[in-house]
Amino acid sequence: MKIKLETKSGVFTYTGDCSEPILFSGLSAGLSLPYECATGTCGSCRARVMDGSVEMAWPEAPGAAKLKRDKGDVLMCQARANSDCVLRVPANVTQATDLSAAPKWRVARIAAARQLTADVIHFDLTLSSPMTFKAGQFAVVETPDVLGGRAYSMVNYVEGTNELSFVVKRKPGGGFSEWLFANELVGKELKIFGPLGAATFGPEDQKDFIGIAGGSGIAGIMSILERATLTEHFRKHKGYIFFGVRTLADGFYVKELADYVDKAQGALEVTLALSDEAPASPTHPEFPQVRLDGGFVHEAAKRAMEGRYGDNAMGYVAGPPPMVDGALRLLLTEARLPPQSIRYDKFA
Amino acid sequence: MSWIKVCAASDVPKNTCHKVWVEGISVLVVNYGEGFRVMPPICPHMEEPLEESGVVANCVLTCTKHLWAWDLRTLEMDGSETEKPLKTYDVKEENGDVYAFIEGEIVYEFDDEDDMDDDSFFTNA
């Protein structure tokens, strides 16, 4: 199909496949199309169909609620072209000349999987071709057994790699997470599109790092810690990680976090915040490098950080919406971070 | 319409916002420490209710939904995400009260995508 996108900054034409969302084919063609979640919830990738036949794969997507359907508006992450088509995209779009880092589809096979807690599973994928991504980015994963894609942040960080790791929390009724828990996973084939997302942190960010995560939101922070350790970021800067779970038994990646604390030689502090039980000791019983606190994670961060915010920090937030809201308020008001120094994936 | 008292200055502590109804119009009063702003009570991005999503710090109003932000001293857009200006009513403080010049309700054009149908689409970048 010939797909023509009329944008605020010019007209772009490329050849796309009817089987994939226009957002994905456009990103693969090197176009900087607007998006946040890439999976139908946020509404950022709205466009208007001017000509041709375009179908929404998931018409009830939460991000589609405010669309003007009668005017032909669609979410590009859900829109598939059934014919040559013309869409108007209300954004400034640029065309990359080097497509080597552009997101694209790859085939992936599950190489290993292990359950970390009662409702959290970790799995490793082997890709058909290497992917270069930034720490903090995510990818959309699809299985033929479940309708639609799910977005997950990479847990690991290796430059240009065939191996990606993910962590998923089981959601009752959540099609893909239930599928992960119900199946013998090793050897299963998936499709994966990425890398995606701008909530990243790397050596270009010469700043202290304050990371606040709830549950599987820790994924991007694990990737960032790996990269920061590789680039010796904590020789010059400090890191403060606050990881919220319900109980001590719900904590995961604790050993990995403790290892990062060791490697940072005093420059990295990690706190596991338990929302549903009072911690029995000030540090983790097995890994004393990891602090324990009670209450919600942003409240634990507030207590721990009082009077300790430097004037050169970057904030990174990931987790369920109420936690994200609390953490953003903390970073804006207590840490006095300007909004451009806060990064998070706006999935809602 | 003219200058209308919206609230007492003491009703809105520093770095907070407070929604009030005046003359059948709902407005948000924001105290940013160096003064007050009175504005429609929603974020110009996705109509988020700013009395819930708005955070005031360092004279900057930030909507926590997507980090759109404005400097309340100058009303300039702040942060890297913001794409639309904040609309406000003219405001003054007299005898401990906050007044806004209200000639009618200020509304945002959430239909700016309607320019998608005409030739001005390409010139509004």
PDB file of N, CA and C in Angstrom, chain B residues 26-101:
ATOM      1  N   SER B  26     -16.860  28.647  35.759  1.00  0.00           N
ATOM      2  CA  SER B  26     -15.923  27.979  36.641  1.00  0.00           C
ATOM      3  C   SER B  26     -14.503  28.414  36.276  1.00  0.00           C
ATOM      4  N   VAL B  27     -13.763  28.912  37.262  1.00  0.00           N
ATOM      5  CA  VAL B  27     -12.379  29.350  37.008  1.00  0.00           C
ATOM      6  C   VAL B  27     -11.450  28.744  38.050  1.00  0.00           C
ATOM      7  N   LEU B  28     -10.177  28.694  37.678  1.00  0.00           N
ATOM      8  CA  LEU B  28      -9.160  28.209  38.593  1.00  0.00           C
ATOM      9  C   LEU B  28      -8.317  29.406  39.035  1.00  0.00           C
ATOM     10  N   VAL B  29      -8.181  29.563  40.350  1.00  0.00           N
ATOM     11  CA  VAL B  29      -7.329  30.623  40.892  1.00  0.00           C
ATOM     12  C   VAL B  29      -6.032  29.976  41.361  1.00  0.00           C
ATOM     13  N   VAL B  30      -4.924  30.488  40.867  1.00  0.00           N
ATOM     14  CA  VAL B  30      -3.631  29.904  41.211  1.00  0.00           C
ATOM     15  C   VAL B  30      -2.786  30.960  41.916  1.00  0.00           C
ATOM     16  N   ASN B  31      -2.248  30.595  43.073  1.00  0.00           N
ATOM     17  CA  ASN B  31      -1.309  31.455  43.783  1.00  0.00           C
ATOM     18  C   ASN B  31       0.087  30.894  43.564  1.00  0.00           C
ATOM     19  N   TYR B  32       0.911  31.624  42.782  1.00  0.00           N
ATOM     20  CA  TYR B  32       2.242  31.101  42.492  1.00  0.00           C
ATOM     21  C   TYR B  32       3.328  31.770  43.320  1.00  0.00           C
ATOM     22  N   GLY B  33       2.910  32.427  44.395  1.00  0.00           N
ATOM     23  CA  GLY B  33       3.902  32.993  45.310  1.00  0.00           C
ATOM     24  C   GLY B  33       4.207  34.442  45.012  1.00  0.00           C
ATOM     25  N   GLU B  34       4.294  34.779  43.740  1.00  0.00           N
ATOM     26  CA  GLU B  34       4.574  36.164  43.365  1.00  0.00           C
ATOM     27  C   GLU B  34       3.325  36.852  42.843  1.00  0.00           C
ATOM     28  N   GLY B  35       2.216  36.158  42.880  1.00  0.00           N
ATOM     29  CA  GLY B  35       0.975  36.741  42.402  1.00  0.00           C
ATOM     30  C   GLY B  35      -0.068  35.657  42.141  1.00  0.00           C
ATOM     31  N   PHE B  36      -1.158  36.090  41.524  1.00  0.00           N
ATOM     32  CA  PHE B  36      -2.260  35.170  41.229  1.00  0.00           C
ATOM     33  C   PHE B  36      -2.514  35.112  39.735  1.00  0.00           C
ATOM     34  N   ARG B  37      -3.015  33.984  39.279  1.00  0.00           N
ATOM     35  CA  ARG B  37      -3.535  33.861  37.915  1.00  0.00           C
ATOM     36  C   ARG B  37      -4.924  33.244  38.012  1.00  0.00           C
ATOM     37  N   VAL B  38      -5.788  33.686  37.118  1.00  0.00           N
ATOM     38  CA  VAL B  38      -7.142  33.120  37.046  1.00  0.00           C
ATOM     39  C   VAL B  38      -7.341  32.604  35.627  1.00  0.00           C
ATOM     40  N   MET B  39      -7.793  31.375  35.515  1.00  0.00           N
ATOM     41  CA  MET B  39      -7.808  30.717  34.194  1.00  0.00           C
ATOM     42  C   MET B  39      -8.949  29.702  34.110  1.00  0.00           C
ATOM     43  N   PRO B  40      -9.235  29.217  32.905  1.00  0.00           N
ATOM     44  CA  PRO B  40     -10.188  28.111  32.806  1.00  0.00           C
ATOM     45  C   PRO B  40      -9.652  26.916  33.606  1.00  0.00           C
ATOM     46  N   PRO B  41     -10.526  26.105  34.200  1.00  0.00           N
ATOM     47  CA  PRO B  41     -10.048  25.097  35.152  1.00  0.00           C
ATOM     48  C   PRO B  41      -9.542  23.804  34.512  1.00  0.00           C
ATOM     49  N   ILE B  42      -9.230  23.840  33.226  1.00  0.00           N
ATOM     50  CA  ILE B  42      -8.793  22.609  32.563  1.00  0.00           C
ATOM     51  C   ILE B  42      -7.473  22.834  31.836  1.00  0.00           C
ATOM     52  N   CYS B  43      -6.748  21.745  31.657  1.00  0.00           N
ATOM     53  CA  CYS B  43      -5.492  21.803  30.918  1.00  0.00           C
ATOM     54  C   CYS B  43      -5.808  21.937  29.424  1.00  0.00           C
ATOM     55  N   PRO B  44      -5.138  22.850  28.713  1.00  0.00           N
ATOM     56  CA  PRO B  44      -5.415  23.016  27.280  1.00  0.00           C
ATOM     57  C   PRO B  44      -5.001  21.816  26.434  1.00  0.00           C
ATOM     58  N   HIS B  45      -4.351  20.856  27.046  1.00  0.00           N
ATOM     59  CA  HIS B  45      -3.918  19.675  26.295  1.00  0.00           C
ATOM     60  C   HIS B  45      -5.074  18.691  26.116  1.00  0.00           C
ATOM     61  N   MET B  46      -5.468  18.032  27.228  1.00  0.00           N
ATOM     62  CA  MET B  46      -6.514  17.018  27.113  1.00  0.00           C
ATOM     63  C   MET B  46      -7.616  17.202  28.149  1.00  0.00           C
ATOM     64  N   GLU B  47      -7.880  18.481  28.494  1.00  0.00           N
ATOM     65  CA  GLU B  47      -9.001  18.843  29.362  1.00  0.00           C
ATOM     66  C   GLU B  47      -8.904  18.259  30.760  1.00  0.00           C
ATOM     67  N   GLU B  48      -7.697  17.940  31.187  1.00  0.00           N
ATOM     68  CA  GLU B  48      -7.508  17.413  32.540  1.00  0.00           C
ATOM     69  C   GLU B  48      -7.932  18.490  33.539  1.00  0.00           C
ATOM     70  N   PRO B  49      -8.675  18.123  34.623  1.00  0.00           N
ATOM     71  CA  PRO B  49      -9.047  19.152  35.620  1.00  0.00           C
ATOM     72  C   PRO B  49      -7.821  19.604  36.403  1.00  0.00           C
ATOM     73  N   LEU B  50      -7.440  20.862  36.210  1.00  0.00           N
ATOM     74  CA  LEU B  50      -6.169  21.337  36.780  1.00  0.00           C
ATOM     75  C   LEU B  50      -6.188  21.444  38.303  1.00  0.00           C
ATOM     76  N   GLU B  51      -7.374  21.519  38.911  1.00  0.00           N
ATOM     77  CA  GLU B  51      -7.345  21.590  40.382  1.00  0.00           C
ATOM     78  C   GLU B  51      -6.891  20.252  40.954  1.00  0.00           C
ATOM     79  N   GLU B  52      -6.960  19.184  40.129  1.00  0.00           N
ATOM     80  CA  GLU B  52      -6.440  17.888  40.569  1.00  0.00           C
ATOM     81  C   GLU B  52      -5.060  17.608  39.980  1.00  0.00           C
ATOM     82  N   SER B  53      -4.892  17.891  38.690  1.00  0.00           N
ATOM     83  CA  SER B  53      -3.649  17.494  38.023  1.00  0.00           C
ATOM     84  C   SER B  53      -2.574  18.567  38.076  1.00  0.00           C
ATOM     85  N   GLY B  54      -2.944  19.798  38.480  1.00  0.00           N
ATOM     86  CA  GLY B  54      -1.982  20.899  38.437  1.00  0.00           C
ATOM     87  C   GLY B  54      -1.082  20.941  39.660  1.00  0.00           C
ATOM     88  N   VAL B  55       0.186  21.161  39.428  1.00  0.00           N
ATOM     89  CA  VAL B  55       1.144  21.338  40.515  1.00  0.00           C
ATOM     90  C   VAL B  55       1.819  22.688  40.311  1.00  0.00           C
ATOM     91  N   VAL B  56       1.883  23.495  41.386  1.00  0.00           N
ATOM     92  CA  VAL B  56       2.521  24.809  41.292  1.00  0.00           C
ATOM     93  C   VAL B  56       3.812  24.781  42.100  1.00  0.00           C
ATOM     94  N   ALA B  57       4.911  25.035  41.441  1.00  0.00           N
ATOM     95  CA  ALA B  57       6.219  25.080  42.111  1.00  0.00           C
ATOM     96  C   ALA B  57       7.148  25.951  41.296  1.00  0.00           C
ATOM     97  N   ASN B  58       7.968  26.724  41.960  1.00  0.00           N
ATOM     98  CA  ASN B  58       8.942  27.608  41.293  1.00  0.00           C
ATOM     99  C   ASN B  58       8.264  28.530  40.279  1.00  0.00           C
ATOM    100  N   CYS B  59       7.049  29.000  40.607  1.00  0.00           N
ATOM    101  CA  CYS B  59       6.273  29.881  39.723  1.00  0.00           C
ATOM    102  C   CYS B  59       5.865  29.197  38.413  1.00  0.00           C
ATOM    103  N   VAL B  60       5.939  27.872  38.379  1.00  0.00           N
ATOM    104  CA  VAL B  60       5.563  27.127  37.178  1.00  0.00           C
ATOM    105  C   VAL B  60       4.351  26.255  37.507  1.00  0.00           C
ATOM    106  N   LEU B  61       3.345  26.305  36.629  1.00  0.00           N
ATOM    107  CA  LEU B  61       2.204  25.399  36.743  1.00  0.00           C
ATOM    108  C   LEU B  61       2.455  24.216  35.813  1.00  0.00           C
ATOM    109  N   THR B  62       2.453  23.000  36.382  1.00  0.00           N
ATOM    110  CA  THR B  62       2.666  21.794  35.587  1.00  0.00           C
ATOM    111  C   THR B  62       1.447  20.903  35.720  1.00  0.00           C
ATOM    112  N   CYS B  63       0.913  20.433  34.599  1.00  0.00           N
ATOM    113  CA  CYS B  63      -0.144  19.420  34.640  1.00  0.00           C
ATOM    114  C   CYS B  63       0.565  18.064  34.702  1.00  0.00           C
ATOM    115  N   THR B  64       0.307  17.312  35.767  1.00  0.00           N
ATOM    116  CA  THR B  64       1.059  16.060  35.965  1.00  0.00           C
ATOM    117  C   THR B  64       0.650  14.980  34.965  1.00  0.00           C
ATOM    118  N   LYS B  65      -0.437  15.208  34.238  1.00  0.00           N
ATOM    119  CA  LYS B  65      -0.872  14.170  33.306  1.00  0.00           C
ATOM    120  C   LYS B  65       0.197  13.919  32.230  1.00  0.00           C
ATOM    121  N   HIS B  66       0.652  14.993  31.591  1.00  0.00           N
ATOM    122  CA  HIS B  66       1.663  14.815  30.538  1.00  0.00           C
ATOM    123  C   HIS B  66       2.795  15.840  30.623  1.00  0.00           C
ATOM    124  N   LEU B  67       2.926  16.497  31.794  1.00  0.00           N
ATOM    125  CA  LEU B  67       4.016  17.456  32.032  1.00  0.00           C
ATOM    126  C   LEU B  67       3.977  18.695  31.134  1.00  0.00           C
ATOM    127  N   TRP B  68       2.799  19.078  30.678  1.00  0.00           N
ATOM    128  CA  TRP B  68       2.698  20.396  30.065  1.00  0.00           C
ATOM    129  C   TRP B  68       2.846  21.422  31.185  1.00  0.00           C
ATOM    130  N   ALA B  69       3.568  22.526  30.902  1.00  0.00           N
ATOM    131  CA  ALA B  69       3.889  23.459  31.978  1.00  0.00           C
ATOM    132  C   ALA B  69       3.984  24.880  31.445  1.00  0.00           C
ATOM    133  N   TRP B  70       3.671  25.844  32.316  1.00  0.00           N
ATOM    134  CA  TRP B  70       3.725  27.263  31.954  1.00  0.00           C
ATOM    135  C   TRP B  70       4.329  28.053  33.106  1.00  0.00           C
ATOM    136  N   ASP B  71       5.163  29.030  32.763  1.00  0.00           N
ATOM    137  CA  ASP B  71       5.708  29.958  33.750  1.00  0.00           C
ATOM    138  C   ASP B  71       4.609  30.970  34.058  1.00  0.00           C
ATOM    139  N   LEU B  72       4.167  31.024  35.309  1.00  0.00           N
ATOM    140  CA  LEU B  72       3.017  31.865  35.640  1.00  0.00           C
ATOM    141  C   LEU B  72       3.386  33.346  35.722  1.00  0.00           C
ATOM    142  N   ARG B  73       4.688  33.659  35.792  1.00  0.00           N
ATOM    143  CA  ARG B  73       5.089  35.070  35.784  1.00  0.00           C
ATOM    144  C   ARG B  73       4.892  35.666  34.394  1.00  0.00           C
ATOM    145  N   THR B  74       5.279  34.914  33.363  1.00  0.00           N
ATOM    146  CA  THR B  74       5.280  35.444  32.001  1.00  0.00           C
ATOM    147  C   THR B  74       4.220  34.795  31.115  1.00  0.00           C
ATOM    148  N   LEU B  75       3.646  33.677  31.590  1.00  0.00           N
ATOM    149  CA  LEU B  75       2.710  32.846  30.835  1.00  0.00           C
ATOM    150  C   LEU B  75       3.382  32.174  29.625  1.00  0.00           C
ATOM    151  N   GLU B  76       4.702  32.158  29.631  1.00  0.00           N
ATOM    152  CA  GLU B  76       5.393  31.442  28.557  1.00  0.00           C
ATOM    153  C   GLU B  76       5.274  29.942  28.793  1.00  0.00           C
ATOM    154  N   MET B  77       5.323  29.195  27.702  1.00  0.00           N
ATOM    155  CA  MET B  77       5.304  27.742  27.809  1.00  0.00           C
ATOM    156  C   MET B  77       6.634  27.282  28.383  1.00  0.00           C
ATOM    157  N   ASP B  78       6.572  26.252  29.220  1.00  0.00           N
ATOM    158  CA  ASP B  78       7.760  25.778  29.926  1.00  0.00           C
ATOM    159  C   ASP B  78       7.878  24.274  29.692  1.00  0.00           C
ATOM    160  N   GLY B  79       9.054  23.741  29.908  1.00  0.00           N
ATOM    161  CA  GLY B  79       9.227  22.304  29.746  1.00  0.00           C
ATOM    162  C   GLY B  79       9.336  21.936  28.287  1.00  0.00           C
ATOM    163  N   SER B  80       9.556  20.678  28.026  1.00  0.00           N
ATOM    164  CA  SER B  80       9.803  20.254  26.650  1.00  0.00           C
ATOM    165  C   SER B  80       8.561  19.673  25.980  1.00  0.00           C
ATOM    166  N   GLU B  81       7.475  19.511  26.744  1.00  0.00           N
ATOM    167  CA  GLU B  81       6.301  18.821  26.210  1.00  0.00           C
ATOM    168  C   GLU B  81       5.208  19.778  25.767  1.00  0.00           C
ATOM    169  N   THR B  82       5.215  20.996  26.315  1.00  0.00           N
ATOM    170  CA  THR B  82       4.079  21.903  26.168  1.00  0.00           C
ATOM    171  C   THR B  82       3.930  22.381  24.727  1.00  0.00           C
ATOM    172  N   GLU B  83       2.703  22.313  24.219  1.00  0.00           N
ATOM    173  CA  GLU B  83       2.470  22.698  22.830  1.00  0.00           C
ATOM    174  C   GLU B  83       1.453  23.821  22.666  1.00  0.00           C
ATOM    175  N   LYS B  84       0.739  24.170  23.758  1.00  0.00           N
ATOM    176  CA  LYS B  84      -0.278  25.218  23.627  1.00  0.00           C
ATOM    177  C   LYS B  84      -0.141  26.208  24.764  1.00  0.00           C
ATOM    178  N   PRO B  85      -0.416  27.496  24.479  1.00  0.00           N
ATOM    179  CA  PRO B  85      -0.368  28.485  25.564  1.00  0.00           C
ATOM    180  C   PRO B  85      -1.518  28.311  26.546  1.00  0.00           C
ATOM    181  N   LEU B  86      -1.296  28.820  27.741  1.00  0.00           N
ATOM    182  CA  LEU B  86      -2.330  28.850  28.766  1.00  0.00           C
ATOM    183  C   LEU B  86      -3.137  30.120  28.558  1.00  0.00           C
ATOM    184  N   LYS B  87      -4.449  30.011  28.617  1.00  0.00           N
ATOM    185  CA  LYS B  87      -5.275  31.222  28.516  1.00  0.00           C
ATOM    186  C   LYS B  87      -5.661  31.662  29.919  1.00  0.00           C
ATOM    187  N   THR B  88      -5.615  32.965  30.157  1.00  0.00           N
ATOM    188  CA  THR B  88      -5.982  33.455  31.493  1.00  0.00           C
ATOM    189  C   THR B  88      -6.866  34.694  31.380  1.00  0.00           C
ATOM    190  N   TYR B  89      -7.553  34.957  32.474  1.00  0.00           N
ATOM    191  CA  TYR B  89      -8.286  36.218  32.616  1.00  0.00           C
ATOM    192  C   TYR B  89      -7.326  37.260  33.198  1.00  0.00           C
ATOM    193  N   ASP B  90      -7.516  38.512  32.836  1.00  0.00           N
ATOM    194  CA  ASP B  90      -6.728  39.554  33.499  1.00  0.00           C
ATOM    195  C   ASP B  90      -7.056  39.508  34.983  1.00  0.00           C
ATOM    196  N   VAL B  91      -6.047  39.776  35.795  1.00  0.00           N
ATOM    197  CA  VAL B  91      -6.229  39.595  37.228  1.00  0.00           C
ATOM    198  C   VAL B  91      -5.652  40.788  37.984  1.00  0.00           C
ATOM    199  N   LYS B  92      -6.255  41.114  39.116  1.00  0.00           N
ATOM    200  CA  LYS B  92      -5.664  42.129  40.007  1.00  0.00           C
ATOM    201  C   LYS B  92      -6.031  41.790  41.439  1.00  0.00           C
ATOM    202  N   GLU B  93      -5.198  42.291  42.337  1.00  0.00           N
ATOM    203  CA  GLU B  93      -5.403  42.057  43.763  1.00  0.00           C
ATOM    204  C   GLU B  93      -5.707  43.390  44.406  1.00  0.00           C
ATOM    205  N   GLU B  94      -6.816  43.470  45.150  1.00  0.00           N
ATOM    206  CA  GLU B  94      -7.163  44.729  45.808  1.00  0.00           C
ATOM    207  C   GLU B  94      -7.750  44.439  47.170  1.00  0.00           C
ATOM    208  N   ASN B  95      -7.200  45.100  48.185  1.00  0.00           N
ATOM    209  CA  ASN B  95      -7.726  44.965  49.547  1.00  0.00           C
ATOM    210  C   ASN B  95      -7.865  43.509  49.965  1.00  0.00           C
ATOM    211  N   GLY B  96      -6.877  42.719  49.602  1.00  0.00           N
ATOM    212  CA  GLY B  96      -6.883  41.316  50.040  1.00  0.00           C
ATOM    213  C   GLY B  96      -7.787  40.421  49.221  1.00  0.00           C
ATOM    214  N   ASP B  97      -8.360  40.938  48.153  1.00  0.00           N
ATOM    215  CA  ASP B  97      -9.208  40.102  47.306  1.00  0.00           C
ATOM    216  C   ASP B  97      -8.604  39.961  45.906  1.00  0.00           C
ATOM    217  N   VAL B  98      -8.945  38.851  45.265  1.00  0.00           N
ATOM    218  CA  VAL B  98      -8.479  38.609  43.899  1.00  0.00           C
ATOM    219  C   VAL B  98      -9.634  38.903  42.941  1.00  0.00           C
ATOM    220  N   TYR B  99      -9.371  39.747  41.955  1.00  0.00           N
ATOM    221  CA  TYR B  99     -10.380  40.088  40.959  1.00  0.00           C
ATOM    222  C   TYR B  99      -9.941  39.602  39.580  1.00  0.00           C
ATOM    223  N   ALA B 100     -10.882  39.174  38.790  1.00  0.00           N
ATOM    224  CA  ALA B 100     -10.580  38.811  37.408  1.00  0.00           C
ATOM    225  C   ALA B 100     -11.492  39.611  36.488  1.00  0.00           C
ATOM    226  N   PHE B 101     -10.953  39.957  35.319  1.00  0.00           N
ATOM    227  CA  PHE B 101     -11.755  40.676  34.338  1.00  0.00           C
ATOM    228  C   PHE B 101     -12.440  39.645  33.443  1.00  0.00           C
TER     229      PHE B 101
END
